[in-house]
Coordinates of C-alpha atoms in Angstrom, one line a residue:
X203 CA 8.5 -60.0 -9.0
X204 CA 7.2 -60.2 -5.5
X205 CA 8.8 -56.6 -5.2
X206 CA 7.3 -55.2 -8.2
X207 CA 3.7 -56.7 -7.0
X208 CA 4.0 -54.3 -3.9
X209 CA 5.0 -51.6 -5.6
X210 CA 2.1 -51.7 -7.9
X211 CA -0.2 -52.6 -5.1
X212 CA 1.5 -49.6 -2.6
X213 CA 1.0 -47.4 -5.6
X214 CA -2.5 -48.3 -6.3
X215 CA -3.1 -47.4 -2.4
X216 CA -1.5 -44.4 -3.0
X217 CA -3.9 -43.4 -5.5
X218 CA -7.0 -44.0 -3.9
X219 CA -5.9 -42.2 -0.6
X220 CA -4.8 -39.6 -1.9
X221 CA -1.2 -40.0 -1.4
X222 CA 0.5 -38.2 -4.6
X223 CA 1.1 -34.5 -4.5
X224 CA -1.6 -33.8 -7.7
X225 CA -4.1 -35.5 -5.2
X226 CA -2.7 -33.1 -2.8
X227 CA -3.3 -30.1 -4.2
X228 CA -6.0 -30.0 -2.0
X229 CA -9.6 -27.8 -2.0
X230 CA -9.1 -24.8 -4.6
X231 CA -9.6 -21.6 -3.9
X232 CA -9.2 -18.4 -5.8
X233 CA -7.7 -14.9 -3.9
X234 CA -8.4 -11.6 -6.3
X235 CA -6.1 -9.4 -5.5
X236 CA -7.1 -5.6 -5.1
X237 CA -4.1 -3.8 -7.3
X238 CA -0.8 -5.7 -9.3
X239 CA 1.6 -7.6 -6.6
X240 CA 2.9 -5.4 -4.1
X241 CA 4.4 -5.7 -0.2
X242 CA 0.8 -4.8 1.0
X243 CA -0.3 -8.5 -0.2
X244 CA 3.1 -10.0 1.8
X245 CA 1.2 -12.0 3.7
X246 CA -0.6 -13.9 1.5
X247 CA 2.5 -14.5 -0.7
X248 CA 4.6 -15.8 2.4
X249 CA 2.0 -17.7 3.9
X250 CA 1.3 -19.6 -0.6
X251 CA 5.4 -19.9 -0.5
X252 CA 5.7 -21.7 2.9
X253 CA 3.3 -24.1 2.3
X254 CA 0.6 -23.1 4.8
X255 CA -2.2 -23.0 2.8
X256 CA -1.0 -26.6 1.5
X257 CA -0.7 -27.7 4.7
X258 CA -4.5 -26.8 5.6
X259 CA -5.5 -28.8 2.6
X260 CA -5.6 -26.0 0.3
X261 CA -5.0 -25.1 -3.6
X262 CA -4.7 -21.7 -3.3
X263 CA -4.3 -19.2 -6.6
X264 CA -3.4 -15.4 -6.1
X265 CA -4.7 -13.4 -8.9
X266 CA -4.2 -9.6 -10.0
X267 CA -6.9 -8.7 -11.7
X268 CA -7.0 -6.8 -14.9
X269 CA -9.5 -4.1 -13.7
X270 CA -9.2 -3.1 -9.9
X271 CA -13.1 -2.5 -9.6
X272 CA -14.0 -6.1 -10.2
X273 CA -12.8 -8.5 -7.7
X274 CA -15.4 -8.1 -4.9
X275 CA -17.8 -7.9 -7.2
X276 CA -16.8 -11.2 -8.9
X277 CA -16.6 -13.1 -5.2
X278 CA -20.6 -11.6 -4.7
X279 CA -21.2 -13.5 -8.2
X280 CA -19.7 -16.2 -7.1
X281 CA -16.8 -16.1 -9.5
X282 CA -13.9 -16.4 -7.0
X283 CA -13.9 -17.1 -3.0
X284 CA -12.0 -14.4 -1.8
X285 CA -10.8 -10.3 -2.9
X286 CA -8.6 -8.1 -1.3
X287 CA -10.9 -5.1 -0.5
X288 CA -10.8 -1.9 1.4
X289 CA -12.9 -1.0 4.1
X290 CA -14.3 1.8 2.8
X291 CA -15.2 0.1 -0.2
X292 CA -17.0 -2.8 1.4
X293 CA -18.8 -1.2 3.8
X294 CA -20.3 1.5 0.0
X295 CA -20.6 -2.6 -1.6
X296 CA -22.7 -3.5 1.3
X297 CA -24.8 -0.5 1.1
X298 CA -25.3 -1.1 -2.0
X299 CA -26.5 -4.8 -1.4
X300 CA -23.7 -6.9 -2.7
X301 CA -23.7 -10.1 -0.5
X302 CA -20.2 -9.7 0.8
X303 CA -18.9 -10.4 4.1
X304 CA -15.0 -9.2 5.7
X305 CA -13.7 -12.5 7.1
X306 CA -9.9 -11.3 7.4
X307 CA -7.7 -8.1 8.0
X308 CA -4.2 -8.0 5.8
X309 CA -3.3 -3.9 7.2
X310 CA -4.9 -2.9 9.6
X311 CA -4.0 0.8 10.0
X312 CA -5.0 3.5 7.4
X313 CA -2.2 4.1 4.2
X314 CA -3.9 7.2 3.1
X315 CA -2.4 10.5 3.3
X316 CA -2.3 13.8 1.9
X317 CA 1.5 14.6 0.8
X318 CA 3.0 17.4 -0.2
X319 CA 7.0 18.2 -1.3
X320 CA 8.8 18.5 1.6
X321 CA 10.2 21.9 1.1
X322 CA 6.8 23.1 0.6
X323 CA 5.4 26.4 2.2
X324 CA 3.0 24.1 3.3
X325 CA 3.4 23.7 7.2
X326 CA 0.1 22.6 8.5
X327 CA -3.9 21.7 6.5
X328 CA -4.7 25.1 7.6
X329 CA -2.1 26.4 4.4
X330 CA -3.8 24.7 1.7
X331 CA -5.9 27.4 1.4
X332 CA -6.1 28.2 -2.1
X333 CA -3.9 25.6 -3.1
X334 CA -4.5 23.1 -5.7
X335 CA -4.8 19.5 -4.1
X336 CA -5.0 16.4 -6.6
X337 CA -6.9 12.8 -6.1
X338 CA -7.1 10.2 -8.0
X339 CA -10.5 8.5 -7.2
X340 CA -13.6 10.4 -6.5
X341 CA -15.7 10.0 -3.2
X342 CA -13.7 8.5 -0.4
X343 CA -10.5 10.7 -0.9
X344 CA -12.3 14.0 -1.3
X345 CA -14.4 13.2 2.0
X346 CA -10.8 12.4 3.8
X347 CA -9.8 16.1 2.2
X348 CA -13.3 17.5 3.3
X349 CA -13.0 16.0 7.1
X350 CA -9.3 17.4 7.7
X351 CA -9.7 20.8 6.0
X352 CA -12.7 21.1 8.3
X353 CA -10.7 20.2 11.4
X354 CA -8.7 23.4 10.7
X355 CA -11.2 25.9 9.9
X356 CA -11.8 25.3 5.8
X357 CA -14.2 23.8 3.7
X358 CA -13.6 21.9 0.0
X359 CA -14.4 25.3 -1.8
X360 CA -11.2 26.9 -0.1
X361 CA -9.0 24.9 -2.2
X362 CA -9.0 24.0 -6.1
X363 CA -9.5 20.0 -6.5
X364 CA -8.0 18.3 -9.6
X365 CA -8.0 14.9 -10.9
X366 CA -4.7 13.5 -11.4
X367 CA -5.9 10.0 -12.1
X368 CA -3.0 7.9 -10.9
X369 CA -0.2 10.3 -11.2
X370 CA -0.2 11.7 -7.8
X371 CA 3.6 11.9 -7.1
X372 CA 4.3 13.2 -10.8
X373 CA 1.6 16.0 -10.2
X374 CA 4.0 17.0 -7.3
X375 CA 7.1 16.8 -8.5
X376 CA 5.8 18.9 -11.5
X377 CA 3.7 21.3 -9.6
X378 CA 1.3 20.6 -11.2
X379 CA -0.4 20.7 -7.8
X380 CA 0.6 21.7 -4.1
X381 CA -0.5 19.1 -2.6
X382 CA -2.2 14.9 -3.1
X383 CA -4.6 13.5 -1.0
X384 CA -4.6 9.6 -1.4
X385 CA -1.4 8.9 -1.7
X386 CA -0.4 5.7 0.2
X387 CA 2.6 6.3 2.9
X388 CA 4.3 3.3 2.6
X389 CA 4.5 3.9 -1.4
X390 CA 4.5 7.7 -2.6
X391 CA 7.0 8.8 -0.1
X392 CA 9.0 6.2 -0.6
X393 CA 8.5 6.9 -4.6
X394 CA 9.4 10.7 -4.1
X395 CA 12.5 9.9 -1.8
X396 CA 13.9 7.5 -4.8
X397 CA 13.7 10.4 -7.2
X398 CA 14.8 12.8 -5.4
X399 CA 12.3 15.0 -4.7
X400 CA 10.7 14.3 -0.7
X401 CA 7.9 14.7 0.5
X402 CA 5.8 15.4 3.8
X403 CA 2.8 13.2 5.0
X404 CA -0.2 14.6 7.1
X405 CA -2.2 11.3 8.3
X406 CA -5.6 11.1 8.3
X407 CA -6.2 9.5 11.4
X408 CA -4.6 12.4 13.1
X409 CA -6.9 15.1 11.4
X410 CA -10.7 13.6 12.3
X411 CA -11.0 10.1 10.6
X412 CA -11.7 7.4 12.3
X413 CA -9.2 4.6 12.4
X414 CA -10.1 1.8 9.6
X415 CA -8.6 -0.9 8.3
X416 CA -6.7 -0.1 5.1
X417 CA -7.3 -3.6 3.5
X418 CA -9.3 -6.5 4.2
X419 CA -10.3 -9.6 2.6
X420 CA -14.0 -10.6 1.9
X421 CA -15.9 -13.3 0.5
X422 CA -19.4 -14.1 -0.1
X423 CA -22.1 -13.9 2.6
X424 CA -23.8 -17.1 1.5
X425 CA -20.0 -19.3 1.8
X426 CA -18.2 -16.9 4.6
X427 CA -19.3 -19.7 7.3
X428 CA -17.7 -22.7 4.8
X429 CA -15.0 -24.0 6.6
X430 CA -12.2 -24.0 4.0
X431 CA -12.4 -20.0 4.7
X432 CA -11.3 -20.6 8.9
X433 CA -8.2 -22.5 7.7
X434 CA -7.5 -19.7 4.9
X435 CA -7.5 -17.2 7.4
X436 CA -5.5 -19.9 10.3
X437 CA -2.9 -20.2 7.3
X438 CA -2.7 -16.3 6.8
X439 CA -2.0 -15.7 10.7
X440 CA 0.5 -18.5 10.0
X441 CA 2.1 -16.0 7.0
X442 CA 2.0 -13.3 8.7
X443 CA 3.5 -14.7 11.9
X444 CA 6.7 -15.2 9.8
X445 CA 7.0 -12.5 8.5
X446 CA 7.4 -10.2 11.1
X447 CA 9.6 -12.6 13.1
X448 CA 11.9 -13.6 9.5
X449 CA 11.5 -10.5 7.4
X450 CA 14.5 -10.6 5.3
X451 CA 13.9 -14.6 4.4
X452 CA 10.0 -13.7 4.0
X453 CA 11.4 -10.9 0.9
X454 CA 13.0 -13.7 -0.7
X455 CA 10.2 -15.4 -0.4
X456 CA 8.4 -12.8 -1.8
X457 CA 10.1 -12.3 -4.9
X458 CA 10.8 -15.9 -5.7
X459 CA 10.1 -16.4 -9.3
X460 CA 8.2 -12.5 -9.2
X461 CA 11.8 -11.0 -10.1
X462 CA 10.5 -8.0 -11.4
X463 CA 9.5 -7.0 -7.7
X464 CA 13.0 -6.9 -6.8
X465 CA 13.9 -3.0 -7.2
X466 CA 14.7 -0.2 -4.6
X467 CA 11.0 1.1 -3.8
X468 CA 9.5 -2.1 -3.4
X469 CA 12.1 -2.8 -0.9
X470 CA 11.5 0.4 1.0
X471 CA 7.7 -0.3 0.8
X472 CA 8.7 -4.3 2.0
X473 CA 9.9 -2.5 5.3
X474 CA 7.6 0.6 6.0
X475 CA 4.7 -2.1 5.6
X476 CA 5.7 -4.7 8.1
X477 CA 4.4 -2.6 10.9
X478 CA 1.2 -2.1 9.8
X479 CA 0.3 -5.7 8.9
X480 CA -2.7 -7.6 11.1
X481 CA -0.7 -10.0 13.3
X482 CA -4.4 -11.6 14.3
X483 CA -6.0 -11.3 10.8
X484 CA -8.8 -13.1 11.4
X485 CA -9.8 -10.9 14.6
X486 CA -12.5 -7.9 14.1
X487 CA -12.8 -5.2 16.2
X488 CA -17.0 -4.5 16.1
X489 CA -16.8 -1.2 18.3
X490 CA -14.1 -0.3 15.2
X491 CA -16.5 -1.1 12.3
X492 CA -19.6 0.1 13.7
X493 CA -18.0 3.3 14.0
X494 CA -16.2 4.0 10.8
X495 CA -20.1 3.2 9.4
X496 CA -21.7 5.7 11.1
X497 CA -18.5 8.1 9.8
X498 CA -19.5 7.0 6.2
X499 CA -23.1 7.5 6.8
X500 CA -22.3 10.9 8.7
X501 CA -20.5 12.0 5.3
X502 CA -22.9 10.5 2.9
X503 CA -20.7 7.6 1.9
X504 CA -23.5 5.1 2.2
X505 CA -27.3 6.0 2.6
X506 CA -28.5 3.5 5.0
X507 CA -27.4 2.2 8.2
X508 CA -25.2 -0.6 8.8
X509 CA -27.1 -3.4 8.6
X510 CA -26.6 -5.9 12.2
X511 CA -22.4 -5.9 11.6
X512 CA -22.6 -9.9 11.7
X513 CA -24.1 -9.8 8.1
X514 CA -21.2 -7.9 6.8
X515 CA -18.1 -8.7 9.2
X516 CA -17.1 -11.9 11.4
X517 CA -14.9 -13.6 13.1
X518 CA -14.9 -16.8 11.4
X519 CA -15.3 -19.9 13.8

């Protein structure tokens, strides 16, 4: 009896501290992801599977979303405390006066490309001339197709531009086109390899774009500064950390209970990824950001000036 009286009293204790896992679950927060579960969000899913976020007092819940466009828009509503962004895209949201804020880097080198088959006549950007080349999304793409052409002598009117929505490798391997630009590196190649048909990649870093980062992660202005946001971003170094030193245990991790992620190009994506992951992905580079703005503003991708970069991009504290 006496035994049973301290259990129930321990228990009690337990309760009101907080002891039991549901009162561990810890301060919630909600990640939209950018695009279904892929190895470009590895990070995030080692760092959930590990227990990091846990152990900094989190509830953390990964989301896809069901339309790509929404996720920063929800976290400037107030809807959700973090989305997986792009650069590009936050710096155009910013301009546009959504009260967003990067806070984190998950890749920190470009993924776009412009890919063509690999037996293509296509040597160098100086042959698309008079080629078809296909995107998928308007704007950003076509000013990365503009920028290189115009590093070798052409303009946008020297080739034929067609929209292949999301179909870039098909659009190759059919010939339906001559050439993609948009295609990410670490995916399309690996895609074209699988069936067969391989391609070539000319990066856009090396033909007049500015470095960028290819994804980011941003939450709202008015909450960046909460501190539950420093110990997401401490928990992500802690993901990230792993991975690169234990890949092969951090792709179990990865597919744990997400079997259908388990086939040959995710695989080859896993490992053309882990070299371009932030391994500091809290850490921003200003001289970086402040000059891929002025490259958007140069090609009309936003209409104002940045605004002072500390209203848009930090280094949380």
């Amino acid at each position: 009896m006496k035994h049973l009286f301290k259990t129930v009293v321990l228990t009690a204790l337990m309760v009101i501290f907080g002891f039991f896992p549901s009162a561990m679950a810890g301060e919630k927060m909600t990640v939209l992801l950018d695009w279904f579960v892929n190895p470009d969000h590895a990070p995030l899913f080692v760092a959930l599977e590990k227990g990091y976020f846990e152990n900094q007092g989190l509830n953390v819940e990964i989301i896809a979303p069901s339309n790509p466009n929404d996720p920063p828009k929800l976290v400037a509503a107030g809807k959700a405390d973090i989305a997986v962004s792009y650069q590009h895209q936050h710096q155009m949201q910013v301009d546009q006066g959504l009260p967003l804020t990067r806070i984190a880097t998950l890749i920190a080198t470009p993924l776009n490309a412009l890919v063509v088959l690999e037996k293509s006549d296509i040597k160098t950007i100086a042959d698309l001339k008079g080629k078809t080349v296909g995107y998928s999304v308007g704007g950003f793409e076509t000013v990365l197709l503009k920028v290189m052409l115009e590093k070798e002598g052409l303009q946008l009117t020297d080739v034929n531009l067609v929209n292949v929505n999301f179909s870039l490798s098909p659009s190759l391997i059919s010939k339906k086109t001559d050439a993609v630009v948009g295609a990410f590196r670490n995916f399309e190649l690996n895609q074209m390899d699988i069936e067969k048909k391989p391609g070539r990649a000319f990066y856009v870093e090396e033909y007049g774009i500015p470095a960028y980062d290819e994804l980011i992660l941003v939450a709202n202005t008015d909450k960046a500064k909460e501190k539950k946001f420093r110990k997401f971003v401490d928990a992500l170094e802690q993901g990230v950390q792993f991975l690169i030193n234990h890949p092969d245990e951090s792709w179990d991790l990865f597919i744990r209970g997400r079997e259908s992620l388990n086939d040959e190009l995710n695989r080859r994506a896993w490992a053309d990824t882990l070299p371009r992951f932030a391994l500091r992905p809290g850490a921003l580079d200003r001289h970086r950001y402040t000059r891929f703005a002025r490259f958007l503003k140069d090609q009309g991708m936003i209409q104002k000036d940045a605004p002072p970069l500390d209203t848009w991009a930090v280094e949380l504290e």
